[in-house]
Short mmCIF file of N, CA and C in Angstrom, two decimals:
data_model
loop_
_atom_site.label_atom_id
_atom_site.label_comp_id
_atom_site.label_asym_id
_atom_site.label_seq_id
_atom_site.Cartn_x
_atom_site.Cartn_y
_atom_site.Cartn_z
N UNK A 6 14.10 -3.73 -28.60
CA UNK A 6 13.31 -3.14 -27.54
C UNK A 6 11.84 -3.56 -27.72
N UNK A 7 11.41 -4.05 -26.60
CA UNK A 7 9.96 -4.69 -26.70
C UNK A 7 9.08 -3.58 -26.96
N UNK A 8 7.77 -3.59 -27.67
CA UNK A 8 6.87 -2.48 -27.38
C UNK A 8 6.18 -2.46 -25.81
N UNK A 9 5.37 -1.52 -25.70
CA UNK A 9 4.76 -1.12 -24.62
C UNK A 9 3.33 -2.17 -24.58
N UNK A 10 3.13 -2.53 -23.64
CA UNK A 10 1.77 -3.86 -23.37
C UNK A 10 0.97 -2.58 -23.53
N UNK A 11 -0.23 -3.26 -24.36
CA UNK A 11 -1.92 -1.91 -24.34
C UNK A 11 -2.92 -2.52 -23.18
N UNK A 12 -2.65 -3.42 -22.52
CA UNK A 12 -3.27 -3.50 -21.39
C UNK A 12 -3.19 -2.38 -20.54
N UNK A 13 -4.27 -2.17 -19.50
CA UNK A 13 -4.04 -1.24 -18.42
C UNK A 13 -3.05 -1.35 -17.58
N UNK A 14 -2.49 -0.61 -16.82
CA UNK A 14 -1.38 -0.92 -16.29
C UNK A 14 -2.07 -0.70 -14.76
N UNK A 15 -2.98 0.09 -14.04
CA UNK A 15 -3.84 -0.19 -12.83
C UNK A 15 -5.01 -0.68 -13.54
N UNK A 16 -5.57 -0.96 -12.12
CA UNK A 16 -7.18 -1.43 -12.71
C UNK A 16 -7.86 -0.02 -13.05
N UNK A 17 -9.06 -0.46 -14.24
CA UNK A 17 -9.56 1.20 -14.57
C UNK A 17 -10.32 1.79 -13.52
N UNK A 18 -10.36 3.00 -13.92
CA UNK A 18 -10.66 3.46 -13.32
C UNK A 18 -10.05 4.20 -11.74
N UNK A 19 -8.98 4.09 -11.39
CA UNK A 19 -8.20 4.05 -10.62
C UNK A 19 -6.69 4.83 -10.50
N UNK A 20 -6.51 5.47 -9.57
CA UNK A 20 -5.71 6.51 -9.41
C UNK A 20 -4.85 5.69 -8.99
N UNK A 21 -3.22 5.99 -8.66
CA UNK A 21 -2.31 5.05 -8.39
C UNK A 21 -2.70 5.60 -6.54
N UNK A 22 -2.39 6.63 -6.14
CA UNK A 22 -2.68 6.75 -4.78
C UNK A 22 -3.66 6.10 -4.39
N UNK A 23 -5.14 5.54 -5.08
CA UNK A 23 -5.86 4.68 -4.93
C UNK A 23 -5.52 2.97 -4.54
N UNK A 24 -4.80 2.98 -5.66
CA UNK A 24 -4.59 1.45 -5.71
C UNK A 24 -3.52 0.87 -4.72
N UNK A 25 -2.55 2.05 -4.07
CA UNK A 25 -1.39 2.04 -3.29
C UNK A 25 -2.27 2.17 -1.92
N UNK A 26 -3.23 2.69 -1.94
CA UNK A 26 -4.18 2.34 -0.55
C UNK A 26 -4.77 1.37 -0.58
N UNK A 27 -5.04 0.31 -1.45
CA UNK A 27 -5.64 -0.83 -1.63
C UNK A 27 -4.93 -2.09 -0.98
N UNK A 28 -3.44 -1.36 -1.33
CA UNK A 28 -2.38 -2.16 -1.60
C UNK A 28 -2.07 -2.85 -0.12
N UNK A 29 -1.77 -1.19 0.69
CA UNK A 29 -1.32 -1.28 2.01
C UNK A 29 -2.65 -1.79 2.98
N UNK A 30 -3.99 -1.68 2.67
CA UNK A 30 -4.74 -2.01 3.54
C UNK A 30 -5.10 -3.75 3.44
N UNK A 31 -5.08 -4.24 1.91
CA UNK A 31 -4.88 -5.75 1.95
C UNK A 31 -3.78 -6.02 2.76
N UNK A 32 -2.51 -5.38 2.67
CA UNK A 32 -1.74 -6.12 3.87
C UNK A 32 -1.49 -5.90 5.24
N UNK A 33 -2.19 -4.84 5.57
CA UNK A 33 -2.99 -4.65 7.49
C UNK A 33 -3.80 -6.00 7.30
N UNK A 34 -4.69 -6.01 6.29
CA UNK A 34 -5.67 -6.77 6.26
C UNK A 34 -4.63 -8.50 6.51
N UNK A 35 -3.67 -8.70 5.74
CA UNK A 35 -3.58 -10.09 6.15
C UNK A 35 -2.49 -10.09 6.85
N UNK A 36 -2.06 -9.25 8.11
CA UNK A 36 -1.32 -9.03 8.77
C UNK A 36 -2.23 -8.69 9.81
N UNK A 37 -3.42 -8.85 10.07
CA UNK A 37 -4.16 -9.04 11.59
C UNK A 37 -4.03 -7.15 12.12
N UNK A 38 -3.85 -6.01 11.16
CA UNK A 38 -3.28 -5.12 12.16
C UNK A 38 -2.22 -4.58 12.08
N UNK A 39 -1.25 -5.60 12.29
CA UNK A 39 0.11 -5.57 12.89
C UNK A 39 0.96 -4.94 11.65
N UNK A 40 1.27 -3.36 11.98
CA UNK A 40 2.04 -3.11 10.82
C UNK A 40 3.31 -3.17 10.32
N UNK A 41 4.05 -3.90 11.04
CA UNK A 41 5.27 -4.29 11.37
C UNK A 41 5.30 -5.73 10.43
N UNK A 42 4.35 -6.43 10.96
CA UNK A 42 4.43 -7.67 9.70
C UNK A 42 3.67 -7.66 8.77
N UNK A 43 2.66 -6.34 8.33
CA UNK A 43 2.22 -5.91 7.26
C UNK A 43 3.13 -5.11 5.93
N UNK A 44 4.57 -4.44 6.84
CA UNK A 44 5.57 -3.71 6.00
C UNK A 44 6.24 -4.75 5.50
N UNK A 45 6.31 -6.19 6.49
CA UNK A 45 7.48 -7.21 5.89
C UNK A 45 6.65 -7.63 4.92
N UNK A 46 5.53 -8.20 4.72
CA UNK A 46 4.91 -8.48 3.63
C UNK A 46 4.96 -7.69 2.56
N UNK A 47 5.36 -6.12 3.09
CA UNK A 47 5.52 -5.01 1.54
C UNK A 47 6.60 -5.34 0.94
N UNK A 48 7.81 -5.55 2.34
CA UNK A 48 9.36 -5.09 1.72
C UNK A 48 9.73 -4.15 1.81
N UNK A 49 8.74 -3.18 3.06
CA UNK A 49 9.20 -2.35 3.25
C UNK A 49 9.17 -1.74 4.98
N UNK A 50 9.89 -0.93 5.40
CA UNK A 50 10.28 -0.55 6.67
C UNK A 50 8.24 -0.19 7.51
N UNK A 51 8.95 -0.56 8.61
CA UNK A 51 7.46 0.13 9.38
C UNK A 51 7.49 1.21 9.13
N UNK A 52 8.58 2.16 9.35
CA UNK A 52 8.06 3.23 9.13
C UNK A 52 7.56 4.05 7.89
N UNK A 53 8.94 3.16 6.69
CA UNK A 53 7.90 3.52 5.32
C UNK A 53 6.39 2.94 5.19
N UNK A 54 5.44 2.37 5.82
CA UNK A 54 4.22 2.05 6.31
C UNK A 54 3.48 3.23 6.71
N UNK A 55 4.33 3.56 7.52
CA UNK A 55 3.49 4.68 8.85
C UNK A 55 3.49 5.75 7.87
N UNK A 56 4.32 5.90 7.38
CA UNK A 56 4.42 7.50 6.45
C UNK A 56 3.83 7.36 5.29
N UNK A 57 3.55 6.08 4.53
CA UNK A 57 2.67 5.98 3.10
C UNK A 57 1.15 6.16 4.07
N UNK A 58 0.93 5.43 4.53
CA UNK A 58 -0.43 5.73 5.37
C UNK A 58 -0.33 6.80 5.47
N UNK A 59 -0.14 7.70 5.97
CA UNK A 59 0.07 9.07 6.69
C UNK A 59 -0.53 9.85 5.31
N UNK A 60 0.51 9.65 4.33
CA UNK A 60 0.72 10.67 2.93
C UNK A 60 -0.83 10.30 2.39
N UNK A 61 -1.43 8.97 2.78
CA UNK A 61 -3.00 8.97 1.82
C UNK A 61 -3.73 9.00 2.64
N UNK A 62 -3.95 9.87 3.98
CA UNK A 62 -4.41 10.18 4.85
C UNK A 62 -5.33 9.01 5.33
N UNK A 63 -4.85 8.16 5.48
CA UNK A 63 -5.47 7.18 6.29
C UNK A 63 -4.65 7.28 8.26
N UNK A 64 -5.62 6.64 9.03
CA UNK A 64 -5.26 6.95 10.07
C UNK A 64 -4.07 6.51 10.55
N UNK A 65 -3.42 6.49 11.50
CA UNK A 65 -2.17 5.91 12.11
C UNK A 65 -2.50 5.61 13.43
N UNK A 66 -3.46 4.56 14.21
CA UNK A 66 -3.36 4.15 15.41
C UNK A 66 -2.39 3.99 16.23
N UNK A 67 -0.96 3.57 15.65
CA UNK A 67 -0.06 3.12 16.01
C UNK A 67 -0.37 2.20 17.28
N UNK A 68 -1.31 1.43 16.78
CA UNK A 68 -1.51 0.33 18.26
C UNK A 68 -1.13 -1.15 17.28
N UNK A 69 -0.10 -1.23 17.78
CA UNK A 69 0.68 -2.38 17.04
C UNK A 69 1.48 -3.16 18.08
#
């Protein structure tokens, strides 16, 4: 069994709900918007999109 890496595992300073908003807005960001081909870039459903947004209270335009 390998040991555990002592590197950070987020960047410091940083909450995971932080970095999971970082996450999803780089890929609005290289998805023009469009959260439909911002979820395919996750791997994950639009609507798991709409509802992680939702849960870190970021807005939901739903103009897609």
């Amino acid at each position: 069994q390998a040991a555990p890496s002592e590197a950070p595992f987020l960047p410091p300073n940083t909450t995971l709900d932080e970095f999971e908003k970082e996450i999803l807005k780089e890929a609005l960001k290289r998805a023009a918007g469009n959260k439909s081909q911002a979820a395919r870039l996750l791997g994950i459903t639009r609507n798991a999109l709409r509802y992680r947004l939702g849960q870190l209270g970021e807005s939901d335009g739903d103009a897609d």
